Tab-separated table of C-alpha atoms in Angstrom:
chain	number	residue	atom	x	y	z
A	3	MET	CA	63.759	103.137	159.733
A	4	GLY	CA	66.317	101.073	161.611
A	5	ALA	CA	66.745	103.703	164.321
A	6	LEU	CA	62.975	104.027	164.767
A	7	VAL	CA	62.568	100.255	165.087
A	8	ALA	CA	65.492	100.098	167.536
A	9	TYR	CA	63.911	102.860	169.616
A	10	GLY	CA	60.594	101.037	169.698
A	11	LEU	CA	62.278	97.784	170.738
A	12	LEU	CA	63.766	99.538	173.792
A	13	PHE	CA	60.287	99.242	175.308
A	14	TYR	CA	60.172	95.463	174.725
A	15	THR	CA	60.263	93.662	178.099
A	16	ASP	CA	59.505	89.997	177.316
A	17	ASP	CA	62.211	87.410	178.058
A	18	GLN	CA	61.519	85.178	175.031
A	19	PHE	CA	63.728	87.248	172.714
A	20	LYS	CA	66.289	89.991	173.185
A	21	SER	CA	65.490	93.258	171.418
A	22	TRP	CA	68.485	92.944	169.074
A	23	GLN	CA	67.336	89.442	168.067
A	24	ILE	CA	63.929	90.800	167.047
A	25	MET	CA	65.718	93.537	165.072
A	26	PHE	CA	67.693	90.911	163.146
A	27	LEU	CA	64.560	88.832	162.514
A	28	ILE	CA	62.553	91.788	161.192
A	29	PHE	CA	65.144	93.090	158.751
A	30	GLY	CA	66.514	89.652	157.935
A	31	ILE	CA	63.081	88.392	156.810
A	32	ILE	CA	62.493	91.576	154.781
A	33	THR	CA	65.893	91.194	153.093
A	34	ILE	CA	65.273	87.540	152.213
A	35	ALA	CA	61.818	88.387	150.839
A	36	VAL	CA	63.203	91.159	148.630
A	37	GLY	CA	65.972	88.835	147.409
A	38	ILE	CA	63.432	86.192	146.396
A	39	CYS	CA	61.371	88.826	144.540
A	40	ILE	CA	64.486	89.958	142.653
A	41	ILE	CA	65.262	86.379	141.572
A	42	ILE	CA	61.687	85.852	140.381
A	43	PHE	CA	60.834	89.179	138.755
A	44	LEU	CA	64.051	90.885	137.577
A	45	PRO	CA	65.494	89.555	134.266
A	46	ASP	CA	69.225	88.876	133.820
A	47	ASN	CA	69.371	90.741	130.506
A	48	PRO	CA	67.059	92.441	127.981
A	49	MET	CA	66.664	89.286	125.880
A	50	THR	CA	65.136	87.288	128.763
A	51	SER	CA	62.870	90.132	129.868
A	52	LYS	CA	59.180	90.634	129.119
A	53	LEU	CA	59.903	93.678	126.973
A	54	THR	CA	58.544	93.849	123.460
A	55	HIS	CA	60.940	93.203	120.569
A	56	ALA	CA	61.186	96.949	119.865
A	57	GLU	CA	61.919	97.689	123.525
A	58	LYS	CA	64.622	95.005	123.619
A	59	VAL	CA	66.263	96.573	120.565
A	60	LEU	CA	66.162	99.979	122.286
A	61	ALA	CA	67.684	98.549	125.467
A	62	ILE	CA	70.549	96.935	123.545
A	63	GLU	CA	71.103	100.015	121.354
A	64	ARG	CA	71.816	102.022	124.519
A	65	LEU	CA	75.021	99.997	124.842
A	66	ARG	CA	76.462	101.733	121.791
A	67	GLU	CA	77.186	104.848	123.805
A	68	ASN	CA	78.747	102.917	126.690
A	69	ARG	CA	80.995	100.829	124.404
A	70	THR	CA	81.253	98.190	127.139
A	71	GLY	CA	80.111	95.293	124.955
A	72	ILE	CA	77.361	92.756	125.574
A	73	GLU	CA	77.091	89.659	127.750
A	74	SER	CA	79.274	86.701	126.783
A	75	LYS	CA	79.102	83.273	128.427
A	76	HIS	CA	82.650	82.494	127.273
A	77	PHE	CA	85.296	83.117	129.949
A	78	LYS	CA	88.291	84.874	128.398
A	79	TRP	CA	91.552	84.470	130.271
A	80	HIS	CA	93.238	87.426	128.589
A	81	GLN	CA	90.459	89.706	129.849
A	82	PHE	CA	90.821	88.238	133.335
A	83	ALA	CA	94.574	88.897	133.278
A	84	GLU	CA	94.079	92.421	131.931
A	85	VAL	CA	92.232	93.437	135.104
A	86	PHE	CA	95.442	92.977	137.085
A	87	ARG	CA	97.501	94.953	134.557
A	88	ASP	CA	95.076	97.874	134.558
A	89	PRO	CA	96.038	100.827	136.822
A	90	GLN	CA	92.394	101.775	137.350
A	91	THR	CA	91.818	98.470	139.165
A	92	TYR	CA	94.289	99.311	141.928
A	93	LEU	CA	93.165	102.926	142.211
A	94	ILE	CA	89.496	101.981	142.590
A	95	VAL	CA	90.297	99.119	144.988
A	96	ILE	CA	92.293	101.418	147.290
A	97	ILE	CA	89.505	104.014	147.259
A	98	VAL	CA	86.783	101.445	148.011
A	99	ALA	CA	88.771	99.673	150.738
A	100	SER	CA	89.992	102.808	152.501
A	101	MET	CA	86.644	104.631	152.445
A	102	ASN	CA	84.867	101.540	153.777
A	103	ILE	CA	87.261	101.250	156.712
A	104	SER	CA	85.865	104.537	157.974
A	105	ASN	CA	82.324	103.929	156.749
A	106	ALA	CA	82.072	100.539	158.447
A	107	ALA	CA	83.620	101.821	161.657
A	108	VAL	CA	81.181	104.704	161.957
A	109	SER	CA	78.176	102.601	160.904
A	110	SER	CA	78.959	99.863	163.420
A	111	PHE	CA	79.723	102.164	166.327
A	112	THR	CA	77.523	105.182	165.628
A	113	SER	CA	75.287	104.432	168.640
A	114	LEU	CA	78.334	104.138	170.868
A	115	ILE	CA	79.755	107.402	169.514
A	116	ILE	CA	76.512	109.292	170.137
A	117	LYS	CA	76.042	107.813	173.609
A	118	ASN	CA	79.599	108.732	174.617
A	119	ILE	CA	78.922	112.339	173.601
A	120	GLY	CA	76.636	112.445	176.649
A	121	PHE	CA	73.174	111.083	175.810
A	122	THR	CA	70.977	108.396	177.358
A	123	THR	CA	70.231	105.115	175.566
A	124	LYS	CA	66.769	106.248	174.415
A	125	GLU	CA	68.086	109.655	173.337
A	126	THR	CA	70.854	107.900	171.409
A	127	GLU	CA	68.374	105.814	169.389
A	128	LEU	CA	66.329	108.905	168.543
A	129	LEU	CA	69.461	110.835	167.562
A	130	ASN	CA	70.365	107.923	165.276
A	131	ILE	CA	67.391	108.703	163.016
A	132	PRO	CA	69.127	111.615	161.185
A	133	ASN	CA	71.974	109.241	160.261
A	134	GLY	CA	69.642	107.347	157.935
A	135	ALA	CA	68.194	110.581	156.567
A	136	VAL	CA	71.670	111.959	155.826
A	137	SER	CA	72.641	108.697	154.088
A	138	ILE	CA	69.554	108.684	151.857
A	139	VAL	CA	69.762	112.378	150.934
A	140	SER	CA	73.515	112.234	150.258
A	141	ILE	CA	73.240	109.109	148.057
A	142	VAL	CA	70.396	110.585	145.987
A	143	THR	CA	72.129	113.974	145.703
A	144	ALA	CA	75.565	112.591	144.808
A	145	SER	CA	74.126	110.154	142.271
A	146	TYR	CA	71.991	112.864	140.672
A	147	CYS	CA	74.945	115.264	140.390
A	148	ALA	CA	77.159	112.534	138.920
A	149	SER	CA	74.515	111.832	136.269
A	150	ARG	CA	73.532	115.451	135.651
A	151	TYR	CA	77.052	116.844	135.242
A	152	ASP	CA	78.811	113.622	134.120
A	153	GLN	CA	81.569	114.145	136.693
A	154	ARG	CA	81.636	110.971	138.741
A	155	CYS	CA	85.136	111.316	140.177
A	156	LEU	CA	84.476	114.868	141.361
A	157	CYS	CA	81.234	113.735	143.028
A	158	VAL	CA	83.155	110.961	144.803
A	159	ILE	CA	85.714	113.524	145.979
A	160	ALA	CA	82.969	115.909	147.156
A	161	SER	CA	81.210	113.167	149.152
A	162	LEU	CA	84.448	112.019	150.769
A	163	THR	CA	85.456	115.601	151.589
A	164	ILE	CA	82.202	116.191	153.461
A	165	GLY	CA	82.792	112.916	155.308
A	166	LEU	CA	86.344	114.039	156.091
A	167	LEU	CA	84.990	117.229	157.654
A	168	GLY	CA	82.758	115.084	159.854
A	169	GLY	CA	85.695	112.906	160.855
A	170	CYS	CA	87.739	115.961	161.797
A	171	LEU	CA	84.894	117.263	163.969
A	172	LEU	CA	84.682	113.905	165.739
A	173	ALA	CA	88.426	113.571	166.244
A	174	PHE	CA	89.508	117.093	167.052
A	175	SER	CA	86.579	119.122	168.450
A	176	PRO	CA	86.515	119.514	172.276
A	177	LYS	CA	84.465	116.859	174.081
A	178	ASP	CA	82.237	119.490	175.705
A	179	MET	CA	81.107	120.729	172.254
A	180	LYS	CA	78.243	118.241	171.871
A	181	ALA	CA	76.789	119.971	168.813
A	182	ALA	CA	80.089	119.766	166.918
A	183	GLN	CA	80.540	116.107	167.856
A	184	LEU	CA	76.999	115.259	166.808
A	185	ALA	CA	77.316	117.197	163.530
A	186	GLY	CA	80.568	115.350	162.838
A	187	ASN	CA	78.817	112.021	163.344
A	188	TYR	CA	76.090	112.974	160.865
A	189	LEU	CA	78.526	114.279	158.243
A	190	THR	CA	80.507	111.030	158.271
A	191	GLN	CA	77.380	109.278	156.947
A	192	VAL	CA	77.954	111.060	153.622
A	193	ILE	CA	81.010	108.858	152.977
A	194	GLY	CA	78.768	105.956	151.926
A	195	SER	CA	77.275	107.982	149.054
A	196	ALA	CA	80.577	107.643	147.140
A	197	LEU	CA	80.235	103.851	146.902
A	198	PRO	CA	77.450	103.573	144.280
A	199	ILE	CA	79.273	106.130	142.117
A	200	LEU	CA	82.465	104.068	142.325
A	201	TYR	CA	80.538	100.966	141.248
A	202	SER	CA	79.142	103.053	138.396
A	203	LEU	CA	82.668	104.121	137.403
A	204	ALA	CA	83.889	100.533	137.385
A	205	GLY	CA	80.867	99.437	135.343
A	206	ALA	CA	81.302	102.224	132.783
A	207	ASN	CA	85.094	102.021	132.440
A	208	ALA	CA	85.742	98.278	132.499
A	209	ALA	CA	84.670	96.891	129.108
A	210	GLY	CA	84.562	93.263	128.079
A	211	HIS	CA	82.258	90.823	129.887
A	212	THR	CA	84.936	88.741	131.606
A	213	LYS	CA	86.870	91.844	132.637
A	214	LYS	CA	83.733	93.521	133.986
A	215	VAL	CA	82.727	90.466	136.039
A	216	THR	CA	86.254	90.108	137.407
A	217	MET	CA	86.402	93.802	138.294
A	218	ASN	CA	83.087	93.529	140.159
A	219	ALA	CA	84.386	90.553	142.140
A	220	ILE	CA	87.562	92.421	143.108
A	221	LEU	CA	85.565	95.472	144.187
A	222	LEU	CA	83.358	93.262	146.361
A	223	MET	CA	86.481	91.872	148.044
A	224	ALA	CA	87.795	95.415	148.597
A	225	PHE	CA	84.429	96.409	150.069
A	226	CYS	CA	84.494	93.412	152.428
A	227	LEU	CA	88.092	94.099	153.430
A	228	GLY	CA	87.224	97.645	154.453
A	229	ASN	CA	84.208	96.433	156.422
A	230	ILE	CA	86.346	93.867	158.246
A	231	LEU	CA	89.118	96.310	159.137
A	232	GLY	CA	86.892	99.257	160.074
A	233	PRO	CA	85.401	97.958	163.344
A	234	LEU	CA	88.844	96.753	164.466
A	235	THR	CA	89.932	100.386	164.900
A	236	PHE	CA	87.562	100.707	167.873
A	237	ARG	CA	89.535	99.081	170.663
A	238	THR	CA	88.372	98.571	174.270
A	239	LYS	CA	91.475	100.263	175.685
A	240	ASP	CA	90.617	103.485	173.803
A	241	GLU	CA	87.130	103.905	175.276
A	242	PRO	CA	85.175	106.069	175.876
A	243	ASP	CA	86.492	108.626	173.334
A	244	TYR	CA	88.113	106.224	170.819
A	245	ILE	CA	90.401	108.979	169.553
A	246	PRO	CA	92.756	106.599	167.637
A	247	ALA	CA	89.754	105.175	165.758
A	248	LYS	CA	88.540	108.666	164.868
A	249	ILE	CA	92.008	109.664	163.678
A	250	ALA	CA	92.127	106.456	161.586
A	251	LEU	CA	88.850	107.585	160.036
A	252	VAL	CA	90.414	110.918	159.038
A	253	VAL	CA	93.521	109.232	157.609
A	254	THR	CA	91.679	106.595	155.549
A	255	VAL	CA	89.194	109.087	154.071
A	256	THR	CA	92.080	111.426	153.198
A	257	LEU	CA	93.803	108.501	151.449
A	258	ALA	CA	90.610	107.765	149.495
A	259	ILE	CA	90.369	111.417	148.379
A	260	ILE	CA	93.987	111.445	147.178
A	261	PHE	CA	93.485	108.286	145.118
A	262	ALA	CA	90.181	109.603	143.726
A	263	PHE	CA	92.111	112.600	142.354
A	264	MET	CA	94.699	110.207	140.916
A	265	LEU	CA	91.948	108.123	139.295
A	266	ARG	CA	90.418	111.153	137.602
A	267	PHE	CA	93.872	112.278	136.399
A	268	PHE	CA	94.515	108.794	134.984
A	269	TYR	CA	91.207	108.746	133.072
A	270	GLY	CA	91.767	112.253	131.665
A	271	TRP	CA	95.348	111.488	130.674
A	272	GLU	CA	94.379	108.210	129.003
A	273	ASN	CA	91.553	109.895	127.029
A	274	ARG	CA	93.875	112.646	125.780
A	275	ARG	CA	96.506	110.064	124.810
A	276	ARG	CA	93.966	108.073	122.822
A	277	ASP	CA	92.590	111.182	121.114
A	278	ALA	CA	96.093	112.124	119.979
A	279	ARG	CA	97.138	108.629	118.923
A	280	HIS	CA	93.994	107.594	117.067
A	281	GLU	CA	92.936	110.894	115.551
A	282	GLY	CA	91.275	110.459	112.145
A	283	GLU	CA	90.602	106.725	112.491
A	284	VAL	CA	87.477	105.422	110.759
A	285	HIS	CA	84.749	104.002	113.012
A	286	GLN	CA	84.261	100.254	112.642
A	287	GLU	CA	80.570	99.475	112.356
A	288	ASN	CA	78.998	97.709	115.369
A	289	SER	CA	82.332	97.571	117.192
A	290	GLU	CA	80.364	98.673	120.289
A	291	PHE	CA	78.885	95.170	120.474
A	292	TRP	CA	82.163	93.292	120.164
A	293	ASP	CA	83.348	91.758	123.402
A	294	LEU	CA	86.426	94.001	123.579
A	295	THR	CA	87.992	95.391	126.725
A	296	ASP	CA	88.458	99.111	127.232
A	297	ARG	CA	92.151	98.708	126.405
A	298	GLU	CA	91.500	96.680	123.248
A	299	ASN	CA	88.855	99.016	121.837
A	300	ARG	CA	90.728	102.049	120.469
A	301	GLU	CA	87.478	104.054	120.266
A	302	PHE	CA	86.737	103.594	123.963
A	303	ARG	CA	86.914	106.727	126.148
A	304	TYR	CA	86.777	106.666	129.933
A	305	LYS	CA	84.007	108.342	131.898
A	306	LEU	CA	85.356	110.965	134.251
């Protein structure tokens, strides 16, 4: 949608606004409107929703399987501190930050990359359309596979690997191979599909309300850090090919893949350790609804 609107605005000739200003106004107003609708119509939790009593019970009962506890308004300092003692925090943060360095760089400079391959401005905007299509299809596909096969880490790795292939095509294919360069640009859009799965991993594997909220805040900071650093890799002195930026893309995605493997190994190892240590323990009734962290709840098992 964005590429189509940008292409249409290339034909705008009035002096009252610049085309990019109209672009910001259009999508900015839509974003604000959606945000207001979310505040008005989406409930904070099942108890404040318009569900029937039976539906609220069903919604809360689903938490038994997750074992992540229920909302608590009481801030617990020991849960806050536990986030910084938990290895999964640092593994997920490194993955999110490093993958978003490349994702932000490509997203911000995708038009410049396509134009420098050898296309006109109007051709560039039209060739930007598949970027959005690739993003949508890859997010839906990766999320479906993660849910269908219950292998979130492997889906993250698969998405990043496809993005890595795209980065390699951009960085190392000959400049006269336009098709390879363009395909590389499109494949890098798959990197973003790993992000919702990583948020899902953090939500499923960080139990305890204070710990979960703190983990979400840290992930947001990691996301922002990657988005700040990414565009800085495209330097004026490296134009028009920006080879150092493209190599940085390859390196950061490779780093994210390595740490995604480490994260999956950590979860598997921790589950096996808990199975061996707590074998034969009796289940404590309704412990799923206690505000315990994943490290405090001995029955908790990490999603892979």
